GROMACS .gro file of C-alpha atoms in nm:
model
  270
    1UNK     CA    1  10.192  13.873   8.521
    2UNK     CA    2   9.863  13.733   8.430
    3UNK     CA    3  10.006  13.382   8.375
    4UNK     CA    4  10.174  13.413   8.713
    5UNK     CA    5   9.842  13.502   8.883
    6UNK     CA    6   9.667  13.207   8.711
    7UNK     CA    7   9.949  12.962   8.809
    8UNK     CA    8   9.941  13.094   9.173
    9UNK     CA    9   9.561  13.055   9.207
   10UNK     CA   10   9.571  12.707   9.053
   11UNK     CA   11   9.842  12.588   9.297
   12UNK     CA   12   9.657  12.732   9.587
   13UNK     CA   13   9.337  12.566   9.493
   14UNK     CA   14   9.503  12.221   9.430
   15UNK     CA   15   9.699  12.266   9.752
   16UNK     CA   16   9.386  12.306   9.960
   17UNK     CA   17   9.246  12.000   9.778
   18UNK     CA   18   9.547  11.788   9.854
   19UNK     CA   19   9.567  11.890  10.223
   20UNK     CA   20   9.313  11.634  10.363
   21UNK     CA   21   9.490  11.348  10.173
   22UNK     CA   22   9.827  11.449  10.307
   23UNK     CA   23   9.687  11.459  10.667
   24UNK     CA   24   9.544  11.115  10.620
   25UNK     CA   25   9.872  10.985  10.540
   26UNK     CA   26  10.047  11.078  10.855
   27UNK     CA   27  10.045  10.849  11.166
   28UNK     CA   28   9.754  10.896  11.395
   29UNK     CA   29   9.678  10.726  11.721
   30UNK     CA   30   9.322  10.713  11.857
   31UNK     CA   31   9.328  10.465  12.130
   32UNK     CA   32   9.001  10.313  12.239
   33UNK     CA   33   8.887  10.333  12.595
   34UNK     CA   34   9.125  10.139  12.801
   35UNK     CA   35   8.836  10.005  13.029
   36UNK     CA   36   8.727   9.795  12.734
   37UNK     CA   37   9.052   9.635  12.687
   38UNK     CA   38   9.061   9.251  12.734
   39UNK     CA   39   9.222   9.095  13.039
   40UNK     CA   40   9.264   8.744  12.906
   41UNK     CA   41   9.405   8.553  12.599
   42UNK     CA   42   9.286   8.263  12.402
   43UNK     CA   43   9.465   7.929  12.364
   44UNK     CA   44   9.413   7.873  11.995
   45UNK     CA   45   9.317   8.051  11.678
   46UNK     CA   46   8.951   7.978  11.727
   47UNK     CA   47   8.955   8.116  12.077
   48UNK     CA   48   9.178   8.414  12.017
   49UNK     CA   49   9.067   8.715  12.226
   50UNK     CA   50   8.968   9.021  12.007
   51UNK     CA   51   9.113   9.361  12.088
   52UNK     CA   52   9.126   9.693  11.883
   53UNK     CA   53   9.430   9.876  11.757
   54UNK     CA   54   9.530  10.134  12.021
   55UNK     CA   55   9.417   9.919  12.299
   56UNK     CA   56   9.656   9.732  12.548
   57UNK     CA   57   9.543   9.384  12.611
   58UNK     CA   58   9.669   9.201  12.918
   59UNK     CA   59   9.666   8.836  13.043
   60UNK     CA   60   9.801   8.625  13.319
   61UNK     CA   61   9.941   8.286  13.213
   62UNK     CA   62  10.202   8.032  13.291
   63UNK     CA   63  10.524   7.973  13.105
   64UNK     CA   64  10.482   7.729  12.827
   65UNK     CA   65  10.129   7.844  12.732
   66UNK     CA   66  10.050   7.946  12.387
   67UNK     CA   67   9.860   8.281  12.410
   68UNK     CA   68   9.652   8.413  12.103
   69UNK     CA   69   9.486   8.754  12.036
   70UNK     CA   70   9.328   8.893  11.725
   71UNK     CA   71   9.279   9.240  11.580
   72UNK     CA   72   9.165   9.408  11.254
   73UNK     CA   73   9.394   9.571  11.003
   74UNK     CA   74   9.283   9.746  10.684
   75UNK     CA   75   9.442   9.823  10.346
   76UNK     CA   76   9.713  10.097  10.348
   77UNK     CA   77   9.802  10.032  10.723
   78UNK     CA   78  10.139   9.911  10.847
   79UNK     CA   79  10.077   9.749  11.181
   80UNK     CA   80  10.334   9.723  11.456
   81UNK     CA   81  10.272   9.470  11.726
   82UNK     CA   82  10.445   9.500  12.068
   83UNK     CA   83  10.442   9.261  12.347
   84UNK     CA   84  10.583   9.277  12.703
   85UNK     CA   85  10.627   8.976  12.931
   86UNK     CA   86  10.683   9.012  13.301
   87UNK     CA   87  10.895   8.720  13.401
   88UNK     CA   88  10.866   8.511  13.711
   89UNK     CA   89  11.092   8.584  13.989
   90UNK     CA   90  11.175   8.226  14.059
   91UNK     CA   91  11.321   8.141  13.717
   92UNK     CA   92  11.635   7.935  13.732
   93UNK     CA   93  11.765   7.975  13.380
   94UNK     CA   94  11.715   8.188  13.065
   95UNK     CA   95  11.419   8.182  12.834
   96UNK     CA   96  11.351   8.267  12.474
   97UNK     CA   97  11.021   8.436  12.381
   98UNK     CA   98  10.857   8.491  12.046
   99UNK     CA   99  10.562   8.666  11.889
  100UNK     CA  100  10.412   8.542  11.554
  101UNK     CA  101  10.154   8.718  11.340
  102UNK     CA  102   9.909   8.540  11.111
  103UNK     CA  103   9.656   8.679  10.865
  104UNK     CA  104   9.283   8.581  10.822
  105UNK     CA  105   9.403   8.274  10.616
  106UNK     CA  106   9.641   8.184  10.902
  107UNK     CA  107   9.945   8.253  10.695
  108UNK     CA  108  10.247   8.349  10.901
  109UNK     CA  109  10.345   8.712  10.812
  110UNK     CA  110  10.714   8.816  10.807
  111UNK     CA  111  10.832   9.120  11.003
  112UNK     CA  112  10.991   9.400  10.824
  113UNK     CA  113  11.178   9.484  11.135
  114UNK     CA  114  11.164   9.453  11.514
  115UNK     CA  115  11.278   9.210  11.778
  116UNK     CA  116  11.031   8.924  11.711
  117UNK     CA  117  11.242   8.686  11.928
  118UNK     CA  118  11.438   8.761  12.228
  119UNK     CA  119  11.618   8.569  12.504
  120UNK     CA  120  11.585   8.681  12.859
  121UNK     CA  121  11.865   8.595  13.095
  122UNK     CA  122  11.795   8.425  13.414
  123UNK     CA  123  11.677   8.673  13.684
  124UNK     CA  124  11.558   8.913  13.425
  125UNK     CA  125  11.239   9.108  13.515
  126UNK     CA  126  11.082   9.137  13.177
  127UNK     CA  127  11.130   9.104  12.797
  128UNK     CA  128  11.004   9.329  12.526
  129UNK     CA  129  10.911   9.205  12.173
  130UNK     CA  130  10.803   9.398  11.855
  131UNK     CA  131  10.718   9.312  11.494
  132UNK     CA  132  10.635   9.561  11.214
  133UNK     CA  133  10.444   9.405  10.936
  134UNK     CA  134  10.449   9.491  10.568
  135UNK     CA  135  10.189   9.729  10.447
  136UNK     CA  136   9.833   9.573  10.419
  137UNK     CA  137   9.742   9.558  10.043
  138UNK     CA  138   9.389   9.587   9.916
  139UNK     CA  139   9.452   9.302   9.667
  140UNK     CA  140   9.714   9.055   9.579
  141UNK     CA  141   9.768   8.756   9.356
  142UNK     CA  142   9.654   8.423   9.480
  143UNK     CA  143  10.004   8.272   9.495
  144UNK     CA  144  10.145   8.565   9.698
  145UNK     CA  145  10.156   8.591  10.077
  146UNK     CA  146  10.106   8.964  10.092
  147UNK     CA  147   9.917   9.102  10.399
  148UNK     CA  148   9.552   9.159  10.304
  149UNK     CA  149   9.255   9.334  10.491
  150UNK     CA  150   9.090   9.138  10.763
  151UNK     CA  151   9.162   8.983  11.103
  152UNK     CA  152   9.515   8.930  11.219
  153UNK     CA  153   9.618   8.674  11.484
  154UNK     CA  154   9.905   8.741  11.747
  155UNK     CA  155  10.058   8.445  11.913
  156UNK     CA  156  10.301   8.478  12.209
  157UNK     CA  157  10.481   8.194  12.360
  158UNK     CA  158  10.822   8.075  12.479
  159UNK     CA  159  11.033   7.877  12.243
  160UNK     CA  160  11.300   7.759  12.475
  161UNK     CA  161  11.257   7.709  12.845
  162UNK     CA  162  11.408   7.495  13.109
  163UNK     CA  163  11.186   7.215  13.243
  164UNK     CA  164  11.229   7.338  13.607
  165UNK     CA  165  11.071   7.676  13.502
  166UNK     CA  166  10.773   7.531  13.320
  167UNK     CA  167  10.441   7.639  13.456
  168UNK     CA  168  10.567   7.956  13.643
  169UNK     CA  169  10.326   8.254  13.635
  170UNK     CA  170  10.388   8.538  13.401
  171UNK     CA  171  10.213   8.860  13.304
  172UNK     CA  172  10.169   8.975  12.945
  173UNK     CA  173  10.074   9.292  12.768
  174UNK     CA  174  10.018   9.335  12.393
  175UNK     CA  175   9.922   9.626  12.177
  176UNK     CA  176   9.898   9.712  11.807
  177UNK     CA  177   9.919  10.046  11.637
  178UNK     CA  178   9.943  10.129  11.270
  179UNK     CA  179  10.096  10.393  11.034
  180UNK     CA  180   9.871  10.491  10.753
  181UNK     CA  181  10.094  10.467  10.435
  182UNK     CA  182   9.854  10.624  10.193
  183UNK     CA  183   9.847  10.618   9.809
  184UNK     CA  184  10.210  10.494   9.775
  185UNK     CA  185  10.071  10.148   9.878
  186UNK     CA  186   9.762  10.163   9.670
  187UNK     CA  187   9.691   9.881   9.418
  188UNK     CA  188   9.443   9.854   9.128
  189UNK     CA  189   9.194   9.604   9.285
  190UNK     CA  190   9.025   9.502   9.607
  191UNK     CA  191   8.894   9.185   9.778
  192UNK     CA  192   8.531   9.113   9.763
  193UNK     CA  193   8.535   9.056  10.141
  194UNK     CA  194   8.800   9.112  10.410
  195UNK     CA  195   8.969   8.811  10.537
  196UNK     CA  196   8.750   8.771  10.849
  197UNK     CA  197   8.680   8.418  10.964
  198UNK     CA  198   8.306   8.327  10.918
  199UNK     CA  199   8.219   8.632  10.710
  200UNK     CA  200   8.133   8.417  10.398
  201UNK     CA  201   7.893   8.212  10.617
  202UNK     CA  202   7.730   8.537  10.745
  203UNK     CA  203   7.709   8.679  10.401
  204UNK     CA  204   7.508   8.371  10.274
  205UNK     CA  205   7.288   8.380  10.571
  206UNK     CA  206   7.200   8.748  10.503
  207UNK     CA  207   7.133   8.659  10.148
  208UNK     CA  208   6.887   8.393  10.265
  209UNK     CA  209   6.728   8.663  10.513
  210UNK     CA  210   6.831   8.439  10.800
  211UNK     CA  211   7.036   8.629  11.059
  212UNK     CA  212   6.950   8.424  11.353
  213UNK     CA  213   7.257   8.207  11.346
  214UNK     CA  214   7.548   8.411  11.218
  215UNK     CA  215   7.882   8.247  11.234
  216UNK     CA  216   8.121   8.536  11.217
  217UNK     CA  217   8.427   8.435  11.437
  218UNK     CA  218   8.558   8.780  11.449
  219UNK     CA  219   8.332   9.086  11.513
  220UNK     CA  220   8.590   9.376  11.516
  221UNK     CA  221   8.644   9.607  11.221
  222UNK     CA  222   8.819   9.938  11.172
  223UNK     CA  223   8.635  10.246  11.320
  224UNK     CA  224   8.548  10.381  10.978
  225UNK     CA  225   8.463  10.037  10.826
  226UNK     CA  226   8.667   9.842  10.570
  227UNK     CA  227   8.826  10.045  10.293
  228UNK     CA  228   8.665  10.002   9.955
  229UNK     CA  229   9.008   9.971   9.790
  230UNK     CA  230   8.958  10.199   9.490
  231UNK     CA  231   9.015  10.542   9.651
  232UNK     CA  232   9.344  10.670   9.777
  233UNK     CA  233   9.532  11.000   9.786
  234UNK     CA  234   9.718  10.871   9.480
  235UNK     CA  235   9.423  11.000   9.270
  236UNK     CA  236   9.473  11.356   9.405
  237UNK     CA  237   9.838  11.355   9.343
  238UNK     CA  238   9.769  11.233   8.982
  239UNK     CA  239   9.519  11.500   8.925
  240UNK     CA  240   9.765  11.756   9.065
  241UNK     CA  241  10.031  11.646   8.818
  242UNK     CA  242   9.797  11.652   8.530
  243UNK     CA  243   9.672  12.009   8.624
  244UNK     CA  244  10.029  12.132   8.656
  245UNK     CA  245  10.125  11.985   8.322
  246UNK     CA  246   9.824  12.149   8.155
  247UNK     CA  247   9.913  12.485   8.302
  248UNK     CA  248  10.275  12.447   8.209
  249UNK     CA  249  10.165  12.377   7.854
  250UNK     CA  250   9.935  12.685   7.834
  251UNK     CA  251  10.206  12.910   7.989
  252UNK     CA  252  10.461  12.783   7.748
  253UNK     CA  253  10.236  12.840   7.449
  254UNK     CA  254  10.156  13.197   7.567
  255UNK     CA  255  10.523  13.284   7.602
  256UNK     CA  256  10.631  13.151   7.265
  257UNK     CA  257  10.350  13.245   7.033
  258UNK     CA  258  10.462  13.614   7.037
  259UNK     CA  259  10.244  13.929   7.044
  260UNK     CA  260  10.027  13.828   6.756
  261UNK     CA  261  10.106  14.139   6.545
  262UNK     CA  262  10.237  14.095   6.191
  263UNK     CA  263  10.603  14.187   6.162
  264UNK     CA  264  10.700  14.490   5.961
  265UNK     CA  265  10.849  14.395   5.635
  266UNK     CA  266  11.070  14.664   5.461
  267UNK     CA  267  10.972  14.745   5.098
  268UNK     CA  268  11.193  14.616   4.820
  269UNK     CA  269  11.507  14.800   4.763
  270UNK     CA  270  11.507  14.965   5.112
   0.00000   0.00000   0.00000
């Protein structure tokens, strides 16, 4: 009974310790104030319009334009990008639309799943696109193209369009949300700096105590700052496993060592 009580108390204590980590690994949405969402889009990587995860960015454009937005994504997140295009009423033929996502090094990132490219029939009112990226890693090999923490770029355009429909007005909406994957995606390492354009220039200027001409091209970051890369709930689960193994060893030893009293040996000839 004493062993059972010890095990129960240990499990309860460790369960309370693990609860916050488990809660962090579930999807959570905390949209920012919709009034701060941008209402325009950039036309290149350098002029990409910034918006935060949870916001819905809108823009009015013309068919044939290249539209660019940027957003921050941190280690352990699995971002999903969604785009909606309100098509012009006077379109005479079908059109194909596509969203592409690039990281801070402008490497195109593959979609795990989602309708990244869709064709809208003539007369269709709108088209919906989506792209779920791979989980952002805190660190990766130089030769790999894994998603890394930093700024991500979203490009929306039409890849096939009749000449007669070129230049017609369209309305666009884009949004990004992420699922927190947690310790299952943790790696042993982290970047010195997130892949934010211009951050190296700003860091050198801070070292020189000259902050009057910072050249950071992207100013947004996650609400709680960039992850350090070393902590994840994997450490909690590792500690839990080690504690359970130790308790199992103690319990097994206690059950198998006997009562500790010497056994009665009958006298010779009995």
